mmCIF file with all atom_site columns, C-alpha atoms in Angstrom:
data_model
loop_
_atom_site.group_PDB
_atom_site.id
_atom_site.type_symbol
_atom_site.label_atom_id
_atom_site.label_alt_id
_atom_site.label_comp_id
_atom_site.label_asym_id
_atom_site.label_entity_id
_atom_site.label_seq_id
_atom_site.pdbx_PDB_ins_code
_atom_site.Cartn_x
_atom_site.Cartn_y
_atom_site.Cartn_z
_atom_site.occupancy
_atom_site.B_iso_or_equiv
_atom_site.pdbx_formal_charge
_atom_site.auth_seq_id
_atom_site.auth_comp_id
_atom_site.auth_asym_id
_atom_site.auth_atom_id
_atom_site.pdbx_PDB_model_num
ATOM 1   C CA . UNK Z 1 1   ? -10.694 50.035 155.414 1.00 48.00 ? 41  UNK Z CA 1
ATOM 2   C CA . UNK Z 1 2   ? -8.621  48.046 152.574 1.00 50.00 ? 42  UNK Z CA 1
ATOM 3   C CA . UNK Z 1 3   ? -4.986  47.701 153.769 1.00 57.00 ? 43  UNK Z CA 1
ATOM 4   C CA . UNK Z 1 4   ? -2.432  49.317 151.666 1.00 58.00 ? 44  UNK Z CA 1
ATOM 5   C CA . UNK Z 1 5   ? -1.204  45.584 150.554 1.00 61.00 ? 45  UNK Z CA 1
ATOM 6   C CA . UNK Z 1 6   ? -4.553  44.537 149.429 1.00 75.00 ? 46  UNK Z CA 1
ATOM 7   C CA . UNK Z 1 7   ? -5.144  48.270 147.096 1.00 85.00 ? 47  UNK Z CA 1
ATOM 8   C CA . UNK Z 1 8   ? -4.729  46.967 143.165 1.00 90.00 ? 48  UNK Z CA 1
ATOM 9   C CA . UNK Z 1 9   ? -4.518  50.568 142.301 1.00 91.00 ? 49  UNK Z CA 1
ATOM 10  C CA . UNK Z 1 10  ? -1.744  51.603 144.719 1.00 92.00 ? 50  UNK Z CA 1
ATOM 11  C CA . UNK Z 1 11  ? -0.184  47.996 143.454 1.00 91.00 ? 51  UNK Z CA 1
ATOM 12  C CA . UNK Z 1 12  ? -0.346  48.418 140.520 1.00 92.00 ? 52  UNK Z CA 1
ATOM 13  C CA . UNK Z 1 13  ? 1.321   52.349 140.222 1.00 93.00 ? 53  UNK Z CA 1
ATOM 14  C CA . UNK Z 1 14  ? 4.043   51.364 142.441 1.00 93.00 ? 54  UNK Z CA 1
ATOM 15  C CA . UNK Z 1 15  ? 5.192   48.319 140.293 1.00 93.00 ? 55  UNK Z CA 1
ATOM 16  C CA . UNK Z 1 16  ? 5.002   50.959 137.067 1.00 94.00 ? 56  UNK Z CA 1
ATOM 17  C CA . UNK Z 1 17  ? 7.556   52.735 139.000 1.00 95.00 ? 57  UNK Z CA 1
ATOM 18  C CA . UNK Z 1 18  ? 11.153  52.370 137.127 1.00 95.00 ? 58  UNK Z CA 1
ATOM 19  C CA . UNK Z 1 19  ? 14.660  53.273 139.206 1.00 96.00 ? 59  UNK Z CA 1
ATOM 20  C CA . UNK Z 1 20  ? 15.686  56.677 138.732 1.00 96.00 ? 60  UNK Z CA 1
ATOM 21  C CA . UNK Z 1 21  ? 12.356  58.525 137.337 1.00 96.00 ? 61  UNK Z CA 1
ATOM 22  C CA . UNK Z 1 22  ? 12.088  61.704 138.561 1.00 97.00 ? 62  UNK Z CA 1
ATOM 23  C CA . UNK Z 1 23  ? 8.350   62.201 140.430 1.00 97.00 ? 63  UNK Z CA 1
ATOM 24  C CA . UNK Z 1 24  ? 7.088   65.326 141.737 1.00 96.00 ? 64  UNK Z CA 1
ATOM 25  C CA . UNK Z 1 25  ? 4.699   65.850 144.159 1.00 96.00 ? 65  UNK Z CA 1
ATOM 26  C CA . UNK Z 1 26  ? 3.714   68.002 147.489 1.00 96.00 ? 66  UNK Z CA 1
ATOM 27  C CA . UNK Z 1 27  ? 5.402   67.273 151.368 1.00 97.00 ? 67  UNK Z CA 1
ATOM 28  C CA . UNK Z 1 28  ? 2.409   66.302 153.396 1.00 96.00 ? 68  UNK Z CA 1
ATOM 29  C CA . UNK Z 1 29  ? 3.868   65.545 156.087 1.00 96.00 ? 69  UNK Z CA 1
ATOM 30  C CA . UNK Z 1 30  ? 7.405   65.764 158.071 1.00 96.00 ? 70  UNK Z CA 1
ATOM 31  C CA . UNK Z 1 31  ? 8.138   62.622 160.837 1.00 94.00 ? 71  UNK Z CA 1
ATOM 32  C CA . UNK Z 1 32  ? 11.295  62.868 162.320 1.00 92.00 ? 72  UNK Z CA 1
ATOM 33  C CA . UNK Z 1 33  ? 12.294  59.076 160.443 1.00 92.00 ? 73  UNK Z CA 1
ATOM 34  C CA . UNK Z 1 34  ? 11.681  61.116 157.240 1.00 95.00 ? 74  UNK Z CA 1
ATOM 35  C CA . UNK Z 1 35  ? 9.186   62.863 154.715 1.00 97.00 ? 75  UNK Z CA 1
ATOM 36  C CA . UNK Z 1 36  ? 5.746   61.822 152.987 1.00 97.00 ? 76  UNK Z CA 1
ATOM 37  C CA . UNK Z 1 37  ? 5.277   63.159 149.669 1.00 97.00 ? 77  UNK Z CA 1
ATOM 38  C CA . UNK Z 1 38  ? 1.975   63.275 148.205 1.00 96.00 ? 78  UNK Z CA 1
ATOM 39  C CA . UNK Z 1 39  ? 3.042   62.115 144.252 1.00 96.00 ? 79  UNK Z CA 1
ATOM 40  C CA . UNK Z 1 40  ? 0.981   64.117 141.474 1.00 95.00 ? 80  UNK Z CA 1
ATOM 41  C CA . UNK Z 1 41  ? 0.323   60.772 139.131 1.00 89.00 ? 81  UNK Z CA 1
ATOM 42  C CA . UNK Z 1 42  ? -0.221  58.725 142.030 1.00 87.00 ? 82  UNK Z CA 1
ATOM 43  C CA . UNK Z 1 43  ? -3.352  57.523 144.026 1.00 91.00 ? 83  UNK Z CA 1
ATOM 44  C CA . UNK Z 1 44  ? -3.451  58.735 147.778 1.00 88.00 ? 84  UNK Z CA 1
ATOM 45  C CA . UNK Z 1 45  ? -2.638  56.132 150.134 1.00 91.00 ? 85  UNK Z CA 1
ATOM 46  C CA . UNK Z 1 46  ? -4.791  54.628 152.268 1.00 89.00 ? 86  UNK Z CA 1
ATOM 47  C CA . UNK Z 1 47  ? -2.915  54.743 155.761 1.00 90.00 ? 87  UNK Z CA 1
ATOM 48  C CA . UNK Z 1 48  ? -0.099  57.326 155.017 1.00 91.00 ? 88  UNK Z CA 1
ATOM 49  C CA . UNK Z 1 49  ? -0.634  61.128 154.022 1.00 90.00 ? 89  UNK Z CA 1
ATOM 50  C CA . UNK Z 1 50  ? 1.377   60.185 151.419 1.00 90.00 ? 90  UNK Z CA 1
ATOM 51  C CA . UNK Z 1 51  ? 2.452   57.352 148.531 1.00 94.00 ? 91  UNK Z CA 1
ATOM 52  C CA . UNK Z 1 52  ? 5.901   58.756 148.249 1.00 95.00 ? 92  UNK Z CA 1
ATOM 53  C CA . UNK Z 1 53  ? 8.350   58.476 151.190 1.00 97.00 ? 93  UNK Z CA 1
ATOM 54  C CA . UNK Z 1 54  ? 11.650  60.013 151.835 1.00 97.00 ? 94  UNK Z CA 1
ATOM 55  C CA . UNK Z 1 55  ? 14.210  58.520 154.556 1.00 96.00 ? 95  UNK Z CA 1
ATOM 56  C CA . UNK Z 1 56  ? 16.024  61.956 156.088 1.00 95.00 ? 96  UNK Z CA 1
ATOM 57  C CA . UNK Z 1 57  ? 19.830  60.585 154.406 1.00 94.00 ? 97  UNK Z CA 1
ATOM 58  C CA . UNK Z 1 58  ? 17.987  61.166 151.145 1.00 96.00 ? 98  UNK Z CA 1
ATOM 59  C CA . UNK Z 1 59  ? 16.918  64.349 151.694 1.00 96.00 ? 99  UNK Z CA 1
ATOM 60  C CA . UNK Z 1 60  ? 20.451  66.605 151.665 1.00 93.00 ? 100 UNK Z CA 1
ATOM 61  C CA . UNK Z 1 61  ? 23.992  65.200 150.940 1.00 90.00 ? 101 UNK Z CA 1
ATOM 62  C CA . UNK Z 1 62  ? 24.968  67.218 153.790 1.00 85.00 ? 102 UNK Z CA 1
ATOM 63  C CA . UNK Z 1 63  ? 24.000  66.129 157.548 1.00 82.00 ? 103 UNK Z CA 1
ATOM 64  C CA . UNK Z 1 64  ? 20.765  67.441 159.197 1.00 85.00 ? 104 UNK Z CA 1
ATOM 65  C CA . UNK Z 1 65  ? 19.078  67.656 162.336 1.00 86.00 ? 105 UNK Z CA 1
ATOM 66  C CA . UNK Z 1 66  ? 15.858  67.679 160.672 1.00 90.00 ? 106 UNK Z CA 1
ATOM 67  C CA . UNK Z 1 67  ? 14.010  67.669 157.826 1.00 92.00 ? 107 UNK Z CA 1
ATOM 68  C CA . UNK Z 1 68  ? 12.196  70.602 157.985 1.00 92.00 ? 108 UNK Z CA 1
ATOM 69  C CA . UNK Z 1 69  ? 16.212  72.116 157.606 1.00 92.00 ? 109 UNK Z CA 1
ATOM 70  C CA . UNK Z 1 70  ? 15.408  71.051 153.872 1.00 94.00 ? 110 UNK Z CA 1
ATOM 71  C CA . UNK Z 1 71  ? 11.401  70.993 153.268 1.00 96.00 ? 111 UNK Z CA 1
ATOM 72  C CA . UNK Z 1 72  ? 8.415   72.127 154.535 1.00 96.00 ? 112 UNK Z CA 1
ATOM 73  C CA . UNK Z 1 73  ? 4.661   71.089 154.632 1.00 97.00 ? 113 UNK Z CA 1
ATOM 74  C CA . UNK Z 1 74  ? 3.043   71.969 151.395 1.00 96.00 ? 114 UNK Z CA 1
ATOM 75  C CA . UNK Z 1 75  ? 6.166   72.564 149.411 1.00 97.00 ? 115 UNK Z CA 1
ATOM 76  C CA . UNK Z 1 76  ? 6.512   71.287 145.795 1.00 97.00 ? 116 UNK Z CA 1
ATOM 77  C CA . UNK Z 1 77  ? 9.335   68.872 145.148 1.00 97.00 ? 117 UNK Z CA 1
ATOM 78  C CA . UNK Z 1 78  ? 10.881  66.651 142.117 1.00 97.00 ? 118 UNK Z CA 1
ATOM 79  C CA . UNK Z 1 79  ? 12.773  63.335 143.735 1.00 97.00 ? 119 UNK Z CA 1
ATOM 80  C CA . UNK Z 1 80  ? 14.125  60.259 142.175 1.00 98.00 ? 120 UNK Z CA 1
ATOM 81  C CA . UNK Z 1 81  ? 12.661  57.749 142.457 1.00 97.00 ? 121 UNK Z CA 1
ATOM 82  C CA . UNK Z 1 82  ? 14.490  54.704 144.121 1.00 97.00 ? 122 UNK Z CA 1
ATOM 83  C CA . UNK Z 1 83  ? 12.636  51.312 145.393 1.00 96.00 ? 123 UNK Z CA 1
ATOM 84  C CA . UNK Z 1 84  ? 8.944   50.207 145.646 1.00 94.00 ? 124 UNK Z CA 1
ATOM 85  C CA . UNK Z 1 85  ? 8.736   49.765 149.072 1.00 92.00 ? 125 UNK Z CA 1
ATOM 86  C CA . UNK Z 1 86  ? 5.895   46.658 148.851 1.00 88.00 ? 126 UNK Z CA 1
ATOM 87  C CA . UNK Z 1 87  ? 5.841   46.377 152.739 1.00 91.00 ? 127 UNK Z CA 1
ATOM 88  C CA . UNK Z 1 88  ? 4.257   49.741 153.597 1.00 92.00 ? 128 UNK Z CA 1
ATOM 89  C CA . UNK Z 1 89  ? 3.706   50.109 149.890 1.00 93.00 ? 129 UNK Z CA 1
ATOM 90  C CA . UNK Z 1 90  ? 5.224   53.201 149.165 1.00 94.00 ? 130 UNK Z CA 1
ATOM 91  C CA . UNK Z 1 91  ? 7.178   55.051 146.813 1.00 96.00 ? 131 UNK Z CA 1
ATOM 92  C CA . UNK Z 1 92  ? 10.684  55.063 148.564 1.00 97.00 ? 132 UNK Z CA 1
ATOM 93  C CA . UNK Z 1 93  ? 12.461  58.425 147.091 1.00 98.00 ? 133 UNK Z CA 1
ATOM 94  C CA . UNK Z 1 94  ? 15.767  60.536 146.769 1.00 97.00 ? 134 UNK Z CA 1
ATOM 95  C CA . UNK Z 1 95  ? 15.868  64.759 146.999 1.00 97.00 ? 135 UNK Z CA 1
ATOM 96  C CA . UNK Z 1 96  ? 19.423  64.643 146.962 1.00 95.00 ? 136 UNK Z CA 1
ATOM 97  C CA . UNK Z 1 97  ? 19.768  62.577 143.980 1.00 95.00 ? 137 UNK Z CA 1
ATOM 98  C CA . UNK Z 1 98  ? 18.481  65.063 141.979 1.00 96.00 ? 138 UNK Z CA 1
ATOM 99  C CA . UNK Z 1 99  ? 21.087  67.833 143.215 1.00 93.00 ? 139 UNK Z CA 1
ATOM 100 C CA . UNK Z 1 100 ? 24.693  67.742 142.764 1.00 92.00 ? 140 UNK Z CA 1
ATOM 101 C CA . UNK Z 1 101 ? 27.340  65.659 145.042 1.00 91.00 ? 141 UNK Z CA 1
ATOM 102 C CA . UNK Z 1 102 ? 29.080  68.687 146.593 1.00 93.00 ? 142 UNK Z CA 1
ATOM 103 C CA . UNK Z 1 103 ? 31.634  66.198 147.363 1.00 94.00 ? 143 UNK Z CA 1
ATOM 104 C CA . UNK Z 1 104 ? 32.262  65.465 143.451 1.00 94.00 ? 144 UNK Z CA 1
ATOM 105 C CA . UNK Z 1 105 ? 32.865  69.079 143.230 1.00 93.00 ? 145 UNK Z CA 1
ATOM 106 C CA . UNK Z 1 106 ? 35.328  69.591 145.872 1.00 95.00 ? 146 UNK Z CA 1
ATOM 107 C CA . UNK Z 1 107 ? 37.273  65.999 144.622 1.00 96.00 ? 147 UNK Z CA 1
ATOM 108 C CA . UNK Z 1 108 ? 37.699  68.237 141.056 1.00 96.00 ? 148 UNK Z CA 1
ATOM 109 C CA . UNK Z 1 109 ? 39.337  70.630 142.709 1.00 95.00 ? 149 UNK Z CA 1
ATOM 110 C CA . UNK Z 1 110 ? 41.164  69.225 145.225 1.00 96.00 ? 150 UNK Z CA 1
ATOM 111 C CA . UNK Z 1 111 ? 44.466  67.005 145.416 1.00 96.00 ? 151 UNK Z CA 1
ATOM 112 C CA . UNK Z 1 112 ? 46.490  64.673 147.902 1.00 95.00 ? 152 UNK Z CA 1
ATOM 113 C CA . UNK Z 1 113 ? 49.401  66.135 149.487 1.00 94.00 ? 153 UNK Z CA 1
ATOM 114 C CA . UNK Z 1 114 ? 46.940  69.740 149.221 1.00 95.00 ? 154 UNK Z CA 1
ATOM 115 C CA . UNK Z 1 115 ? 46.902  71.967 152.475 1.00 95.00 ? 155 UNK Z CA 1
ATOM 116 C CA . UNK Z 1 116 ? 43.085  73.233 153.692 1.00 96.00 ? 156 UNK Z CA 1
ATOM 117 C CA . UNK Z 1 117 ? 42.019  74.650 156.766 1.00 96.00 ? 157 UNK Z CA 1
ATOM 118 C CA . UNK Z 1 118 ? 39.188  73.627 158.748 1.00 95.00 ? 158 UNK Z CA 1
ATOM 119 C CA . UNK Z 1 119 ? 37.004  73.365 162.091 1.00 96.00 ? 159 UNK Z CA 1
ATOM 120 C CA . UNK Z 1 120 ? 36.534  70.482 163.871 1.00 95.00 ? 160 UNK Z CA 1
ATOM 121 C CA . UNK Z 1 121 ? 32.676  69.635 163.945 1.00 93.00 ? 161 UNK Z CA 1
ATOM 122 C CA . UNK Z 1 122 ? 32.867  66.175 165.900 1.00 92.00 ? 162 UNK Z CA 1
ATOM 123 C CA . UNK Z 1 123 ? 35.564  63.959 168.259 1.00 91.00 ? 163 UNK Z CA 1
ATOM 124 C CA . UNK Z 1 124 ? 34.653  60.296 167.794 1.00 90.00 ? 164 UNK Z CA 1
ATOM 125 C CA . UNK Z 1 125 ? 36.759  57.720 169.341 1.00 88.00 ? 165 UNK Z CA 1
ATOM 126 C CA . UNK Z 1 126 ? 39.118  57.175 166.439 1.00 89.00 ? 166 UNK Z CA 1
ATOM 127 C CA . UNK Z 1 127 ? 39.624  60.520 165.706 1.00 91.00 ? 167 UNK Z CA 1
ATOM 128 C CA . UNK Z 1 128 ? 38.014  63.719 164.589 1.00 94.00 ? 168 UNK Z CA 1
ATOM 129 C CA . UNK Z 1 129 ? 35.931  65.054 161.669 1.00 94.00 ? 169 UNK Z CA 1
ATOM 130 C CA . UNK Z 1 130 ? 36.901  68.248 159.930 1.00 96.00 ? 170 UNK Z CA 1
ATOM 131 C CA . UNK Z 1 131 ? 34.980  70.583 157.596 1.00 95.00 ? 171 UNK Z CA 1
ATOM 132 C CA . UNK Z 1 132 ? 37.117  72.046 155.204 1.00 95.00 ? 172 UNK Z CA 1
ATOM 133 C CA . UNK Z 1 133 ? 34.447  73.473 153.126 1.00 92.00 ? 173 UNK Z CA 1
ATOM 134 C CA . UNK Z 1 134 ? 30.394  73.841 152.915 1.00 87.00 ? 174 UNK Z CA 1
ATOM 135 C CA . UNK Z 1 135 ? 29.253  70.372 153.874 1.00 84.00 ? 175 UNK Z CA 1
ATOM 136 C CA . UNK Z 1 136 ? 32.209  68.918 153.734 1.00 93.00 ? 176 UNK Z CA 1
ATOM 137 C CA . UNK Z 1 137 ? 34.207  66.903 156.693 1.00 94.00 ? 177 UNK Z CA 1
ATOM 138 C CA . UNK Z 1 138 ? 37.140  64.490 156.396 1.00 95.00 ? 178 UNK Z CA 1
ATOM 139 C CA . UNK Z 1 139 ? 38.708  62.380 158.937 1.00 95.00 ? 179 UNK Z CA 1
ATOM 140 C CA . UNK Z 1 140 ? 42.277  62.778 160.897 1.00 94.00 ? 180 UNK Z CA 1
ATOM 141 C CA . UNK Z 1 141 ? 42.490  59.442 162.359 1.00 91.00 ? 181 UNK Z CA 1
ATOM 142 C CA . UNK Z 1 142 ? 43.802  59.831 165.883 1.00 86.00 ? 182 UNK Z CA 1
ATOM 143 C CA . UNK Z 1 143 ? 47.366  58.411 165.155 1.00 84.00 ? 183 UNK Z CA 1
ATOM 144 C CA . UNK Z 1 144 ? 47.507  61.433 162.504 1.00 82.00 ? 184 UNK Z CA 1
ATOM 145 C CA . UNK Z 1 145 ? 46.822  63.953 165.083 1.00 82.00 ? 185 UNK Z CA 1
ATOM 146 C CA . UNK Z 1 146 ? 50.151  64.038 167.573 1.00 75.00 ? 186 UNK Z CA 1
ATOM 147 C CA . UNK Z 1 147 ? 53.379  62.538 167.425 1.00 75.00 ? 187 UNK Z CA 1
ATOM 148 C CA . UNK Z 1 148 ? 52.662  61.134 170.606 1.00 76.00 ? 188 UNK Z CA 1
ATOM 149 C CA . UNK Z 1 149 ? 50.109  58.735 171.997 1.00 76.00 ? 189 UNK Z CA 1
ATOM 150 C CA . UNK Z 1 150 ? 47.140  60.231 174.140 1.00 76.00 ? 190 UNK Z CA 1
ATOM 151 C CA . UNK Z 1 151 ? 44.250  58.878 176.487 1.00 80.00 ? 191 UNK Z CA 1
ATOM 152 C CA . UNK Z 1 152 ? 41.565  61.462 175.634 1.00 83.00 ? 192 UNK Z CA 1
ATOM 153 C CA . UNK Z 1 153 ? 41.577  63.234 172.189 1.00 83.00 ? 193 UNK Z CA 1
ATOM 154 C CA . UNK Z 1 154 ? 39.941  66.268 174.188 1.00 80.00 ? 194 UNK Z CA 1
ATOM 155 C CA . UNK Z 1 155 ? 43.347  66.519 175.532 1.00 79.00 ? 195 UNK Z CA 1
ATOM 156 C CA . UNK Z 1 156 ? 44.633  67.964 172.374 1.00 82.00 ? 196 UNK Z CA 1
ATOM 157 C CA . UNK Z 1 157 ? 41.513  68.913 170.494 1.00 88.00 ? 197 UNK Z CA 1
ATOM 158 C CA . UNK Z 1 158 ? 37.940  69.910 170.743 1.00 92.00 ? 198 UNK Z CA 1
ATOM 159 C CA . UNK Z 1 159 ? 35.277  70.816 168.597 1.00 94.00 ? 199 UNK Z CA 1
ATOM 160 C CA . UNK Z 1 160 ? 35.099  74.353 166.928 1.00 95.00 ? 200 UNK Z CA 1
ATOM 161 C CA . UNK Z 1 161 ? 38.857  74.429 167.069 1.00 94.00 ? 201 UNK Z CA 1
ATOM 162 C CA . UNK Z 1 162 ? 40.395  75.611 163.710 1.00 95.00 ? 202 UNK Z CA 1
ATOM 163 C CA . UNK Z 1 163 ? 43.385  73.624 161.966 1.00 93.00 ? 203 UNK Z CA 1
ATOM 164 C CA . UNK Z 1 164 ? 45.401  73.569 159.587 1.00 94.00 ? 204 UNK Z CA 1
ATOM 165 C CA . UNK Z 1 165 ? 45.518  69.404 157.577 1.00 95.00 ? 205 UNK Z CA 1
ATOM 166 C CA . UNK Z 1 166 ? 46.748  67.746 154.844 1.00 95.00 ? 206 UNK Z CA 1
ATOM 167 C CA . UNK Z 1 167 ? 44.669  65.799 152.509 1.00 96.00 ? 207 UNK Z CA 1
ATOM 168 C CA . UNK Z 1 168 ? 46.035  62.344 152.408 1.00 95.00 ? 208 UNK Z CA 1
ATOM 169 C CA . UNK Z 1 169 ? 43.090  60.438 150.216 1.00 96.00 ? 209 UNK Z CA 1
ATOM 170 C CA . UNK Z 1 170 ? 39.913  61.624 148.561 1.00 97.00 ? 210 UNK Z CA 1
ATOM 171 C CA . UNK Z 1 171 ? 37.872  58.325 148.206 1.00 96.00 ? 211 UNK Z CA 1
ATOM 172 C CA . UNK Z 1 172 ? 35.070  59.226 145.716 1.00 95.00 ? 212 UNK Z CA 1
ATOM 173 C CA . UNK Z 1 173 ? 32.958  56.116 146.043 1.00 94.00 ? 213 UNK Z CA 1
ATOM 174 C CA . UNK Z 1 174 ? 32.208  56.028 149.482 1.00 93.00 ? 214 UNK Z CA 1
ATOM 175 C CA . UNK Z 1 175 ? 32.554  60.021 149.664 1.00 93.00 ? 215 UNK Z CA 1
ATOM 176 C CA . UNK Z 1 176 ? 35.377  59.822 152.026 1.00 94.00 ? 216 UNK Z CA 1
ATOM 177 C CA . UNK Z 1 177 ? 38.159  62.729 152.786 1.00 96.00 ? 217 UNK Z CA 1
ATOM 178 C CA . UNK Z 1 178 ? 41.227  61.073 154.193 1.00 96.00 ? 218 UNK Z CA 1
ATOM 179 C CA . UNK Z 1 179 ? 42.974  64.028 156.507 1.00 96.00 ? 219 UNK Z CA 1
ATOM 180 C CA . UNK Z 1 180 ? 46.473  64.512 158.564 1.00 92.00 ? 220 UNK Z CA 1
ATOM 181 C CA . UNK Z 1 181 ? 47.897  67.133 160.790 1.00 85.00 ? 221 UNK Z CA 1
ATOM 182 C CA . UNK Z 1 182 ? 51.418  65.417 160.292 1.00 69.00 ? 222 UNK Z CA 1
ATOM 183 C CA . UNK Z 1 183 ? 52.752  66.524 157.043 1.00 58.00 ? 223 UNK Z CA 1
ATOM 184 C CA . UNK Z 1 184 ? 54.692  62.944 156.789 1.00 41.00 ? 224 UNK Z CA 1
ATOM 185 C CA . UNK Z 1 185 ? 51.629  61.333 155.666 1.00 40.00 ? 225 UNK Z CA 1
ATOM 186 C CA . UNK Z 1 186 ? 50.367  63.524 153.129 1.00 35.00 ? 226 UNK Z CA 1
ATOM 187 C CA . UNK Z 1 187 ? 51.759  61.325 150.489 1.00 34.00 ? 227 UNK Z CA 1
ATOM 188 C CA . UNK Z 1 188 ? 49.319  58.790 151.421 1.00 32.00 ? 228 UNK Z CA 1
ATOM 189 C CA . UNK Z 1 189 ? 46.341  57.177 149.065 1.00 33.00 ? 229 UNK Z CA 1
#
């Protein structure tokens, strides 16, 4: 068997490959580190069931438990393409990049100082995450959540509760939503 490195053919598609072309091909196979994708102009590969690859964060902008929550074996779909991957020679590629940032959407419509409701889908040690709409969660740092100091945030919240916050940034870069439940801080950037 010719390793994938030493395949001119596989070589030579991959380096034809430019940033951002859109590729289609079939899922041939779901791992739990992400999906294989069996490209329609490419050659098969000679180890994987697939050339193309995609890493689960690439699959949904939202947050998954696993990829068959987004694709299944045998479905057809069109992904950016985003690296040449010359170690396991493969096609490294983006679903999500060719569907809209829900988060751009909801940073049109939505300003600092604005109130939203939400449930809290995660404590973390600094604070707790908040979705305030369809796949959409924003921090209230843990000094933002009571006037005064506590040892254990599950002493004053726990996940599933609903609240009421204030958006206090809306970083669109690193797709970050800045919350508060103190209404003093809503000013904030």
């Amino acid at each position: 068997m010719i390793s994938p490195s030493e395949n001119p053919q596989l070589r030579s598609f991959l380096a034809s490959l430019t940033y951002g072309a859109v590729l289609s091909g079939t899922v041939a196979a779901i791992e739990r580190f992400g999906v294989f994708v069996a490209l329609d102009d490419g050659p098969a590969h000679p180890v994987f069931p697939g050339v193309g690859f995609i890493t689960v964060p690439e699959l949904s902008w939202r947050r998954l438990s696993a990829a068959s929550e987004v694709v299944q074996v045998g479905q057809r779909v069109s992904c950016q393409f985003l690296q040449f991957d010359d170690w396991n020679m493969e096609a490294r590629l983006s679903l999500r990049a060719t569907q809209p940032d829900p988060f751009q959407a909801f940073a049109d419509r939505t300003v600092v100082g604005q109130r939203l409701r939400g449930r809290v889908s995660m404590v973390v040690p600094f604070g707790v995450l908040v979705r305030v709409d369809q796949g959409i969660e924003g921090l209230v740092h843990r000094r933002d959540l009571t006037q005064a100091p506590v040892e254990e945030l599950s002493e004053v919240v726990r996940v599933g509760d609903d609240m009421n916050v204030v958006v206090t940034g809306i970083d669109r870069q690193l797709r970050r939503l800045g919350l508060s439940l103190r209404h003093g801080t809503a000013g904030r950037q």
